[in-house]
Tab-separated table of C-alpha atoms in Angstrom:
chain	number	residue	atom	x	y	z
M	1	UNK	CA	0.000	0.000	0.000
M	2	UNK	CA	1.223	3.524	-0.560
M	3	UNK	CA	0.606	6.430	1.852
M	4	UNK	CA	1.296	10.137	1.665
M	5	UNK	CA	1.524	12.507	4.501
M	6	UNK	CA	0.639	16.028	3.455
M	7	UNK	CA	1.648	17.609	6.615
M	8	UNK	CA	4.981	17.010	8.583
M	9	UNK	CA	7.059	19.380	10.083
M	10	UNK	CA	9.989	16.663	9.817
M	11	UNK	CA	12.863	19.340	9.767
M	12	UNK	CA	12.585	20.263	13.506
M	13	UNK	CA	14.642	19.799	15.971
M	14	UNK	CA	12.501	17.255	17.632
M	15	UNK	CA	14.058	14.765	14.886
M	16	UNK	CA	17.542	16.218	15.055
M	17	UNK	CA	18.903	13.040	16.598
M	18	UNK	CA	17.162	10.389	14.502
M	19	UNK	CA	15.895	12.527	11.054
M	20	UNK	CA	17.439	10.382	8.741
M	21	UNK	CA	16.282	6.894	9.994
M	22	UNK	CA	12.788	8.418	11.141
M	23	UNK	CA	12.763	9.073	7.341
M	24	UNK	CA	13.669	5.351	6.026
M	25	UNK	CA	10.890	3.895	8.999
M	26	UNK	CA	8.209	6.300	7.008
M	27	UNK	CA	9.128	5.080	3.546
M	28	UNK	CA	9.562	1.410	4.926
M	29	UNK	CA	5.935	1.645	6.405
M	30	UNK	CA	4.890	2.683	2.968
M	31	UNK	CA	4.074	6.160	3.341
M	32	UNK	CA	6.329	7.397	-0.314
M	33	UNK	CA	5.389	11.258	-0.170
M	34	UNK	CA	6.438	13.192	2.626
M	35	UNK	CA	5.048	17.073	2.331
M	36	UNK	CA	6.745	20.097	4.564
M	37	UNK	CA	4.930	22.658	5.778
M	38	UNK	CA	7.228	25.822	6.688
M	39	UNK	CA	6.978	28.002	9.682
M	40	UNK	CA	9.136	30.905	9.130
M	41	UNK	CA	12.823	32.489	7.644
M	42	UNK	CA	14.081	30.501	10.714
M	43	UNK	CA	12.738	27.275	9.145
M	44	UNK	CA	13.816	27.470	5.499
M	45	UNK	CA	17.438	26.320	5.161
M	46	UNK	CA	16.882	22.829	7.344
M	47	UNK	CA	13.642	22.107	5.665
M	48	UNK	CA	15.332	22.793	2.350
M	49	UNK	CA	18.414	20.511	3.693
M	50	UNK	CA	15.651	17.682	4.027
M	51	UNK	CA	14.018	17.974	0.974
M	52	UNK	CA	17.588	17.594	-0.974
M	53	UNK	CA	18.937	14.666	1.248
M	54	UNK	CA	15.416	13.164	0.021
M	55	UNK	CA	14.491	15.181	-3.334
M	56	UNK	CA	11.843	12.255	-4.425
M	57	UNK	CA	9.782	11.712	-0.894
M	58	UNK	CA	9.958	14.923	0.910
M	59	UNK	CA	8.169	18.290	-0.888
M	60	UNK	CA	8.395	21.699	0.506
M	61	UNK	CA	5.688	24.311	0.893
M	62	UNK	CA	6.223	28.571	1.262
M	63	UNK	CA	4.343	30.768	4.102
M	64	UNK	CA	4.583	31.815	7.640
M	65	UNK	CA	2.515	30.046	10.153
M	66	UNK	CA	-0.140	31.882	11.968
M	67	UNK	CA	1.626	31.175	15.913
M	68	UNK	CA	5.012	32.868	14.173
M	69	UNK	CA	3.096	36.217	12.965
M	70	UNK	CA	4.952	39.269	14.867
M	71	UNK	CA	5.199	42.675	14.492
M	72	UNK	CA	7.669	41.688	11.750
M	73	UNK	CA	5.300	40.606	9.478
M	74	UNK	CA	5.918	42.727	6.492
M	75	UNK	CA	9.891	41.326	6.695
M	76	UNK	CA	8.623	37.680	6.804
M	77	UNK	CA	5.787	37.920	3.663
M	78	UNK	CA	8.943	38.999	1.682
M	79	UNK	CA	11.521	36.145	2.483
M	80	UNK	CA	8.020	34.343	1.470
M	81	UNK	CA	7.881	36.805	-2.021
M	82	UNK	CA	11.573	35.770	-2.522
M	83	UNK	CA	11.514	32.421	-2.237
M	84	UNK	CA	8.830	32.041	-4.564
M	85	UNK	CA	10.295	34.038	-7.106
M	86	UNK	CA	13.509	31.740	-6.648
M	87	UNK	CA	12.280	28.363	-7.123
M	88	UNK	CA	8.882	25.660	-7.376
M	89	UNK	CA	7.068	24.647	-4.028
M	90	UNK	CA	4.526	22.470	-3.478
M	91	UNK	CA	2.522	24.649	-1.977
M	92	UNK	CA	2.148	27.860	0.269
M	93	UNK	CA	1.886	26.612	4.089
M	94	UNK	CA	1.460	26.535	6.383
M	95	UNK	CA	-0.726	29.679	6.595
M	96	UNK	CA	-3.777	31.021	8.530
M	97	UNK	CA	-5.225	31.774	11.762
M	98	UNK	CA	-4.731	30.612	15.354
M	99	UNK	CA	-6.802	31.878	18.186
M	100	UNK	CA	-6.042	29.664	21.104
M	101	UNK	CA	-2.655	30.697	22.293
M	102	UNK	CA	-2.378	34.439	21.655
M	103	UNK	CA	-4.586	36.861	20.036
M	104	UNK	CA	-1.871	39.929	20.431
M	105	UNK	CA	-1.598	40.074	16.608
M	106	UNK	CA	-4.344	39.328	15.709
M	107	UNK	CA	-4.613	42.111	12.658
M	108	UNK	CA	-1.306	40.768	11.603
M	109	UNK	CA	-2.379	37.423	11.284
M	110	UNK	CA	-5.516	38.416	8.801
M	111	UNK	CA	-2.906	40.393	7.115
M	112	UNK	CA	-0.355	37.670	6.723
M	113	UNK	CA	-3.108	34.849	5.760
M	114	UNK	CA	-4.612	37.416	3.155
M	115	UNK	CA	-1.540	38.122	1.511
M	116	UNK	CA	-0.473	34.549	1.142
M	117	UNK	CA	-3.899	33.476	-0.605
M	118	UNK	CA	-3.258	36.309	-2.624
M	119	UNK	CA	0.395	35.063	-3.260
M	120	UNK	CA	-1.283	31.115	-3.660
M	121	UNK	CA	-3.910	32.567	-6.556
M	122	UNK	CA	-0.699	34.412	-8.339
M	123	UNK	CA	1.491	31.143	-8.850
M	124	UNK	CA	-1.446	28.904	-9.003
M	125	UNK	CA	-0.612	26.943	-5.572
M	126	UNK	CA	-2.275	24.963	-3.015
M	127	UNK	CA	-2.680	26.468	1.010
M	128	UNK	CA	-2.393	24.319	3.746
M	129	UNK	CA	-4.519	26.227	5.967
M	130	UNK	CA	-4.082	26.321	9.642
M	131	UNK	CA	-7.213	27.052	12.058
M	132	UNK	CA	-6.794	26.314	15.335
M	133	UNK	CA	-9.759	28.074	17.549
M	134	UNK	CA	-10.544	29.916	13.620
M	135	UNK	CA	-12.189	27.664	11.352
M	136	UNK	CA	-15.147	30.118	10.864
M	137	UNK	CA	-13.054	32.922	10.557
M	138	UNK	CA	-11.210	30.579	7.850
M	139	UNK	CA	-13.847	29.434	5.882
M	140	UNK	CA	-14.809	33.141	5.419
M	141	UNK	CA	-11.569	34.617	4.567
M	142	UNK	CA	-11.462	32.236	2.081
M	143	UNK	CA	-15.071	32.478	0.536
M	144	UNK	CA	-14.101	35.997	0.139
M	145	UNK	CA	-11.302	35.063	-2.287
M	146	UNK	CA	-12.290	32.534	-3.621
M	147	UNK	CA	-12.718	33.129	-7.891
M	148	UNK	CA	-12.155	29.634	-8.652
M	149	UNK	CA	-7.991	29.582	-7.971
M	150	UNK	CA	-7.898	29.126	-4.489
M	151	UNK	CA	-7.059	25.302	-3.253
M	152	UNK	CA	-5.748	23.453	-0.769
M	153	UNK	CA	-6.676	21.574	2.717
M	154	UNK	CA	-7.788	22.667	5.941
M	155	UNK	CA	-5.024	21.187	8.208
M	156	UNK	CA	-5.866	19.214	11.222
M	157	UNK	CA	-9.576	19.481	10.928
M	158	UNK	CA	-11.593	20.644	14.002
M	159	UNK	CA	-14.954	22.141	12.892
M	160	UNK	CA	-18.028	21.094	12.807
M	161	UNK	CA	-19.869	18.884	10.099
M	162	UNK	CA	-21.762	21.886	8.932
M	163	UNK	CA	-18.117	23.637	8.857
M	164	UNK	CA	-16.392	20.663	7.168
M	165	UNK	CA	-19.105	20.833	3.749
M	166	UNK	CA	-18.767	24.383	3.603
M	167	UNK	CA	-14.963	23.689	3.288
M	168	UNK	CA	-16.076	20.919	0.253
M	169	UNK	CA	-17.818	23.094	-1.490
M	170	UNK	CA	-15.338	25.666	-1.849
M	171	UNK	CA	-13.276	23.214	-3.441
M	172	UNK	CA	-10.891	21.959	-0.101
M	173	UNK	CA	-10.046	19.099	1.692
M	174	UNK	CA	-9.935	18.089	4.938
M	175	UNK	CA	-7.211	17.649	6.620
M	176	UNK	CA	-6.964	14.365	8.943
M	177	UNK	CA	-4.659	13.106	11.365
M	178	UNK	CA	-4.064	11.320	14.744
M	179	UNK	CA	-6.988	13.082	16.341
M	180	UNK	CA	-9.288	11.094	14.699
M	181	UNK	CA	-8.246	8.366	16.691
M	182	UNK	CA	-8.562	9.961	20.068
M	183	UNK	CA	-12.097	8.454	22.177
M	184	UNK	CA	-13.638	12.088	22.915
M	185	UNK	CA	-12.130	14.189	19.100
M	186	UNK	CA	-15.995	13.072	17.798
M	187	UNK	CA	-14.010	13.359	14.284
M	188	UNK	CA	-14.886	9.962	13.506
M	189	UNK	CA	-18.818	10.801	14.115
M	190	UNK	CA	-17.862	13.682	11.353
M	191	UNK	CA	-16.279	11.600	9.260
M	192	UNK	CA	-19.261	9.281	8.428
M	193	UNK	CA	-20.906	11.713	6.718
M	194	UNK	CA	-18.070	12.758	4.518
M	195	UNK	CA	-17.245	11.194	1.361
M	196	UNK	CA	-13.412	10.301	1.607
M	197	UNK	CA	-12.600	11.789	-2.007
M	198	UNK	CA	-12.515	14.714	0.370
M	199	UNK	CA	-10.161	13.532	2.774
M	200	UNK	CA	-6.091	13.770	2.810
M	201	UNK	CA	-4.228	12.426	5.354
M	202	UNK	CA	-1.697	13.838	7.778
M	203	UNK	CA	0.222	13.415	11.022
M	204	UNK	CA	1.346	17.078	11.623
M	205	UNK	CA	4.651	15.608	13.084
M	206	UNK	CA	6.344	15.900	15.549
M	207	UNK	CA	2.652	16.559	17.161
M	208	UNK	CA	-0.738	15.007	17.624
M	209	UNK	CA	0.697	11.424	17.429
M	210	UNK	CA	-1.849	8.830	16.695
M	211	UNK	CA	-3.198	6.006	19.724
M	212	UNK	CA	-1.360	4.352	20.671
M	213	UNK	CA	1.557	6.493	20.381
M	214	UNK	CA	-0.781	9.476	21.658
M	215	UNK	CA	1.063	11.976	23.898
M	216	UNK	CA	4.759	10.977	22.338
M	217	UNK	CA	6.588	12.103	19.638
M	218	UNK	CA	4.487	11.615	16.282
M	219	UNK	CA	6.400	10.703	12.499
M	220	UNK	CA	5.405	9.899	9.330
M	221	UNK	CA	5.156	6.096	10.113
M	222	UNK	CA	2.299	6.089	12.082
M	223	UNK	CA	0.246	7.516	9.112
M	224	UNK	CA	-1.405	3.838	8.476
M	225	UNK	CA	-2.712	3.984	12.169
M	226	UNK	CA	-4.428	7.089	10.825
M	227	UNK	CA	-5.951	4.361	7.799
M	228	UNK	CA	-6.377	2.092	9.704
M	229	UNK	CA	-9.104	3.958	12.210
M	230	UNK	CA	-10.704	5.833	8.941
M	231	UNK	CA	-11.119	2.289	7.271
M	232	UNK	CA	-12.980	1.183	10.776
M	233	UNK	CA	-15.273	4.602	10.757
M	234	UNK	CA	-16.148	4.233	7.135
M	235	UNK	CA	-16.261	0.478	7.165
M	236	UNK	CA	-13.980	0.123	4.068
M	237	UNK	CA	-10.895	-1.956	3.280
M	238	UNK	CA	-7.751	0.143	4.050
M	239	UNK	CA	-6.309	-0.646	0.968
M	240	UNK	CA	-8.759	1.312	-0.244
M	241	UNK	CA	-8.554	4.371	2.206
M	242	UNK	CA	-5.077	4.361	1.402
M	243	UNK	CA	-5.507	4.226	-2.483
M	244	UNK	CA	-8.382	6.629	-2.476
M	245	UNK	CA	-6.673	9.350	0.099
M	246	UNK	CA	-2.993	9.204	-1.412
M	247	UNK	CA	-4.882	9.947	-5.017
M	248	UNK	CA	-6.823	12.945	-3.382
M	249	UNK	CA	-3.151	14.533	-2.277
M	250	UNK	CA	-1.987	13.996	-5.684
M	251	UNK	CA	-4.855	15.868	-6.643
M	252	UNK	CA	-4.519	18.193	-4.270
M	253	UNK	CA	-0.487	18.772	-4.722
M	254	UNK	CA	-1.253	18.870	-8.770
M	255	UNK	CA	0.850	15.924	-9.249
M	256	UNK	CA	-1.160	14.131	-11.772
């Protein structure tokens, strides 16, 4: 069976002592396509670093995450401009709005999540879209751009079901990792009333690991638990969740 993992921060230090062989235990569990979501400048060169040690399994994106918005915003978006204007990404990400830990730039953070789904219409990219404590706010920044060149996936999926079709029908997917197999998430209740051709999945590593690794260190191996607990919810072979779900990130990174 092949796997992808749309969203793993992979180039943090958390994996500084192990990257390499955390790497080969993803690609040995079958998961092929590793994509990197970036954080900031401070992120760029060891991200880049992984994606040449692996240039056919690991696929960077471009963008400043939400938590990392500052009152240097304006300096960040450009390292983003530049960067784009260099060379290809995958995608821009990770990008958009977080509520739950600190609201102090709040402004900034519209700003910053504007301007990059401006920047994602002008080169014809993907957003991974983050939206912790935001998904409303999300969806509508979104709608409001949307003119039929906006894509992407709402990372790490937390809204409601109502929240989770709006996000269909404006042409994204959703986003699912190792919360889905947590008792109390109620993401599995969600997910069996959504079609799976909407559904990518992810671990966000080094975060959010899947049961029964929940509260350690997460990787891309564990992204077949993730399968394993959608094939249970949706009562379908897992060869198939991972066939159907590794075609809707192709899809969704425009690689076929």
């Amino acid at each position: 069976m092949n796997w992808i993992d749309t969203h793993a921060h992979l180039y943090g230090e958390e994996f500084s002592a192990d990257r390499t062989v955390m790497v080969e235990r993803a690609l040995a569990a079958g998961v092929s396509r590793l994509y990197l979501p970036n954080i900031d400048s401070s992120s760029i060169e060891g991200m880049l670093a992984l994606e040449a040690q692996f240039p056919d399994n690991c696929f960077a994106m471009m963008g400043v995450h939400p938590c990392y918005i500052n009152e240097n915003v304006e300096q960040e978006l450009s390292v983003v401009r530049e960067w784009l204007a260099k060379r290809p990404f995958k995608a821009i990400g990770e990008i958009g709005l977080d509520f739950y830990w600190d609201t102090t730039y709040r402004e900034q953070q519209y700003h910053a999540f504007r301007s990059q789904l401006e920047l994602a219409r002008e080169y014809n990219l993907p957003v991974a879209i983050h939206s912790r404590e935001s998904t409303r706010e999300c969806i509508d920044e979104v709608k409001a751009l949307q003119d039929g060149r906006l894509s992407g996936v709402f990372h790490c999926f937390s809204g409601t079901l109502e929240e989770a079709k709006e996000i269909i029908d404006l042409g994204f997917y959703l986003g699912i990792g190792g919360v889905v197999t947590f008792k109390k998430s109620g993401l599995d209740k969600i997910l069996e009333d959504i079609d799976l051709q909407y559904v990518v999945l992810e671990t966000d590593a080094p975060y959010l690991a899947p049961v029964p690794y929940r509260g350690k260190r997460n990787e891309s191996a564990y992204i077949p638990l993730i399968g394993e607990k959608i094939a249970d919810v949706k009562n379908l072979k897992i060869a198939d969740v991972a066939a159907m779900t590794t075609n809707n990130a192709l899809k969704l990174f425009k690689t076929h």
